[in-house]
PDB file of C-alpha atoms in Angstrom:
ATOM      1  CA  LEU A   1     112.070 111.645  62.807  1.00 47.00           C
ATOM      2  CA  LYS A   2     114.561 108.868  62.210  1.00 58.00           C
ATOM      3  CA  ALA A   3     115.016 106.008  64.680  1.00 58.00           C
ATOM      4  CA  ASP A   4     118.498 107.203  65.642  1.00 63.00           C
ATOM      5  CA  ASP A   5     117.395 110.818  66.011  1.00 69.00           C
ATOM      6  CA  ALA A   6     117.980 112.217  69.514  1.00 73.00           C
ATOM      7  CA  ARG A   7     114.728 114.178  69.180  1.00 68.00           C
ATOM      8  CA  LEU A   8     112.792 110.920  68.689  1.00 62.00           C
ATOM      9  CA  ARG A   9     114.402 109.328  71.750  1.00 63.00           C
ATOM     10  CA  SER A  10     113.629 112.447  73.778  1.00 64.00           C
ATOM     11  CA  TYR A  11     110.003 112.492  72.549  1.00 60.00           C
ATOM     12  CA  LEU A  12     109.465 108.827  73.374  1.00 60.00           C
ATOM     13  CA  SER A  13     111.062 109.011  76.813  1.00 61.00           C
ATOM     14  CA  SER A  14     109.018 112.087  77.724  1.00 62.00           C
ATOM     15  CA  TYR A  15     105.834 110.048  77.300  1.00 63.00           C
ATOM     16  CA  CYS A  16     107.003 106.928  79.147  1.00 70.00           C
ATOM     17  CA  VAL A  17     105.963 105.932  82.666  1.00 70.00           C
ATOM     18  CA  GLY A  18     108.078 103.139  84.110  1.00 70.00           C
ATOM     19  CA  VAL A  19     106.180 100.176  85.530  1.00 70.00           C
ATOM     20  CA  THR A  20     109.191  98.008  86.359  1.00 73.00           C
ATOM     21  CA  ASP A  21     112.862  98.172  85.436  1.00 75.00           C
ATOM     22  CA  GLU A  22     111.950  96.373  82.210  1.00 73.00           C
ATOM     23  CA  TYR A  23     108.476  97.704  81.317  1.00 68.00           C
ATOM     24  CA  GLY A  24     106.965 101.095  80.736  1.00 70.00           C
ATOM     25  CA  ILE A  25     103.868 102.677  79.263  1.00 68.00           C
ATOM     26  CA  MET A  26     104.117 105.027  76.314  1.00 68.00           C
ATOM     27  CA  GLY A  27     101.566 107.818  76.152  1.00 68.00           C
ATOM     28  CA  LEU A  28     100.705 108.225  72.476  1.00 72.00           C
ATOM     29  CA  PRO A  29      97.752 110.556  71.847  1.00 74.00           C
ATOM     30  CA  GLU A  30      97.239 108.960  68.423  1.00 76.00           C
ATOM     31  CA  LEU A  31      95.885 105.827  70.180  1.00 76.00           C
ATOM     32  CA  ASP A  32      93.002 107.595  71.928  1.00 79.00           C
ATOM     33  CA  LYS A  33      90.312 105.667  70.016  1.00 84.00           C
ATOM     34  CA  ASP A  34      91.621 102.176  70.899  1.00 82.00           C
ATOM     35  CA  VAL A  35      90.398 101.095  74.373  1.00 82.00           C
ATOM     36  CA  ALA A  36      93.234  98.555  74.570  1.00 79.00           C
ATOM     37  CA  TYR A  37      95.556 101.535  75.039  1.00 78.00           C
ATOM     38  CA  ALA A  38      93.390 103.643  77.370  1.00 81.00           C
ATOM     39  CA  GLY A  39      95.569 102.954  80.424  1.00 81.00           C
ATOM     40  CA  HIS A  40      98.318 105.231  79.206  1.00 78.00           C
ATOM     41  CA  PHE A  41      95.980 108.208  79.646  1.00 84.00           C
ATOM     42  CA  ALA A  42      95.811 107.754  83.450  1.00 91.00           C
ATOM     43  CA  ASN A  43      97.274 110.742  85.270  1.00 92.00           C
ATOM     44  CA  ASP A  44      99.108 111.068  88.553  1.00 95.00           C
ATOM     45  CA  GLY A  45      96.750 112.646  91.099  1.00 96.00           C
ATOM     46  CA  ALA A  46      99.325 114.859  92.809  1.00 97.00           C
ATOM     47  CA  VAL A  47     101.248 117.992  91.956  1.00 93.00           C
ATOM     48  CA  PRO A  48     104.646 116.804  90.700  1.00 92.00           C
ATOM     49  CA  PRO A  49     107.630 117.379  92.978  1.00 93.00           C
ATOM     50  CA  ARG A  50     110.015 120.026  91.656  1.00 91.00           C
ATOM     51  CA  ILE A  51     112.798 119.466  94.161  1.00 92.00           C
ATOM     52  CA  GLU A  52     113.770 116.607  96.463  1.00 91.00           C
ATOM     53  CA  ALA A  53     112.231 118.381  99.471  1.00 95.00           C
ATOM     54  CA  ASP A  54     108.798 118.005  97.810  1.00 95.00           C
ATOM     55  CA  ILE A  55     109.012 114.219  97.412  1.00 96.00           C
ATOM     56  CA  GLU A  56     107.484 113.151 100.738  1.00 97.00           C
ATOM     57  CA  ALA A  57     104.398 115.371 100.353  1.00 97.00           C
ATOM     58  CA  TYR A  58     104.035 114.342  96.705  1.00 97.00           C
ATOM     59  CA  GLU A  59     104.171 110.629  97.545  1.00 97.00           C
ATOM     60  CA  GLN A  60     101.607 110.972 100.330  1.00 98.00           C
ATOM     61  CA  VAL A  61      99.061 112.745  98.100  1.00 98.00           C
ATOM     62  CA  SER A  62      99.730 110.654  94.988  1.00 98.00           C
ATOM     63  CA  LEU A  63      99.436 107.321  96.788  1.00 98.00           C
ATOM     64  CA  GLN A  64      96.266 108.475  98.574  1.00 98.00           C
ATOM     65  CA  LYS A  65      94.613 109.558  95.298  1.00 98.00           C
ATOM     66  CA  ALA A  66      95.731 106.544  93.254  1.00 98.00           C
ATOM     67  CA  ASN A  67      92.816 104.249  92.419  1.00 98.00           C
ATOM     68  CA  ALA A  68      94.635 102.127  89.825  1.00 97.00           C
ATOM     69  CA  GLN A  69      98.092 100.826  88.982  1.00 95.00           C
ATOM     70  CA  HIS A  70      99.992  99.683  85.910  1.00 90.00           C
ATOM     71  CA  VAL A  71     101.178  96.050  86.075  1.00 88.00           C
ATOM     72  CA  PRO A  72     102.969  93.737  83.615  1.00 85.00           C
ATOM     73  CA  LEU A  73     100.874  90.981  82.025  1.00 84.00           C
ATOM     74  CA  GLU A  74     102.554  87.767  80.838  1.00 84.00           C
ATOM     75  CA  ASP A  75     105.792  89.528  79.838  1.00 75.00           C
ATOM     76  CA  LEU A  76     104.000  90.956  76.803  1.00 74.00           C
ATOM     77  CA  HIS A  77     101.862  93.875  77.879  1.00 78.00           C
ATOM     78  CA  VAL A  78     101.212  96.325  80.658  1.00 81.00           C
ATOM     79  CA  VAL A  79      97.655  96.651  81.927  1.00 88.00           C
ATOM     80  CA  THR A  80      95.996  99.200  84.176  1.00 92.00           C
ATOM     81  CA  ILE A  81      93.954  97.679  86.988  1.00 94.00           C
ATOM     82  CA  ALA A  82      91.718  99.281  89.603  1.00 97.00           C
ATOM     83  CA  THR A  83      93.004  99.090  93.169  1.00 98.00           C
ATOM     84  CA  ARG A  84      89.588  99.998  94.596  1.00 98.00           C
ATOM     85  CA  ASP A  85      86.057 100.541  93.296  1.00 98.00           C
ATOM     86  CA  ILE A  86      85.891 103.474  90.867  1.00 97.00           C
ATOM     87  CA  VAL A  87      82.572 105.244  90.404  1.00 97.00           C
ATOM     88  CA  ALA A  88      81.300 106.376  87.008  1.00 96.00           C
ATOM     89  CA  GLY A  89      82.788 109.737  86.090  1.00 95.00           C
ATOM     90  CA  GLU A  90      85.687 109.482  88.558  1.00 96.00           C
ATOM     91  CA  GLU A  91      89.121 110.132  87.063  1.00 96.00           C
ATOM     92  CA  ILE A  92      91.586 107.255  87.083  1.00 96.00           C
ATOM     93  CA  PHE A  93      94.837 108.094  88.861  1.00 97.00           C
ATOM     94  CA  VAL A  94      98.053 106.077  89.097  1.00 96.00           C
ATOM     95  CA  TYR A  95     101.203 106.739  91.103  1.00 96.00           C
ATOM     96  CA  TYR A  96     104.016 107.756  88.727  1.00 91.00           C
ATOM     97  CA  GLY A  97     106.716 108.070  91.370  1.00 92.00           C
ATOM     98  CA  PRO A  98     109.191 110.902  91.943  1.00 93.00           C
ATOM     99  CA  ALA A  99     111.763 109.526  89.483  1.00 87.00           C
ATOM    100  CA  TYR A 100     109.347 110.177  86.599  1.00 84.00           C
ATOM    101  CA  TRP A 101     109.084 113.845  87.524  1.00 87.00           C
ATOM    102  CA  LEU A 102     112.654 114.533  88.637  1.00 86.00           C
ATOM    103  CA  ASP A 103     114.664 112.598  86.020  1.00 71.00           C
ATOM    104  CA  ASP A 104     115.948 114.710  83.158  1.00 56.00           C
TER     105      ASP A 104
END
């Protein structure tokens, strides 16, 4: 795909989770062996909302299950940090937010 290809832009945006208005995390399966990029494999712990009426229930479950969050680091990187103790074998969940699921 070429840089100006709409398919490339669509592919990249479909794997991006916004952290702030300026930063996001790209989920690239090709980076699965590099622990520096492991944070982008963290899932949202709730069933995604499909319509606006689902947002409140989604947010309640997602925020309750979240045990980590993505935060900017020195304007260069985004890191995933634990928000509580995580036991060995427990899945890491972050809150994606309804905009991630409902934006086209």
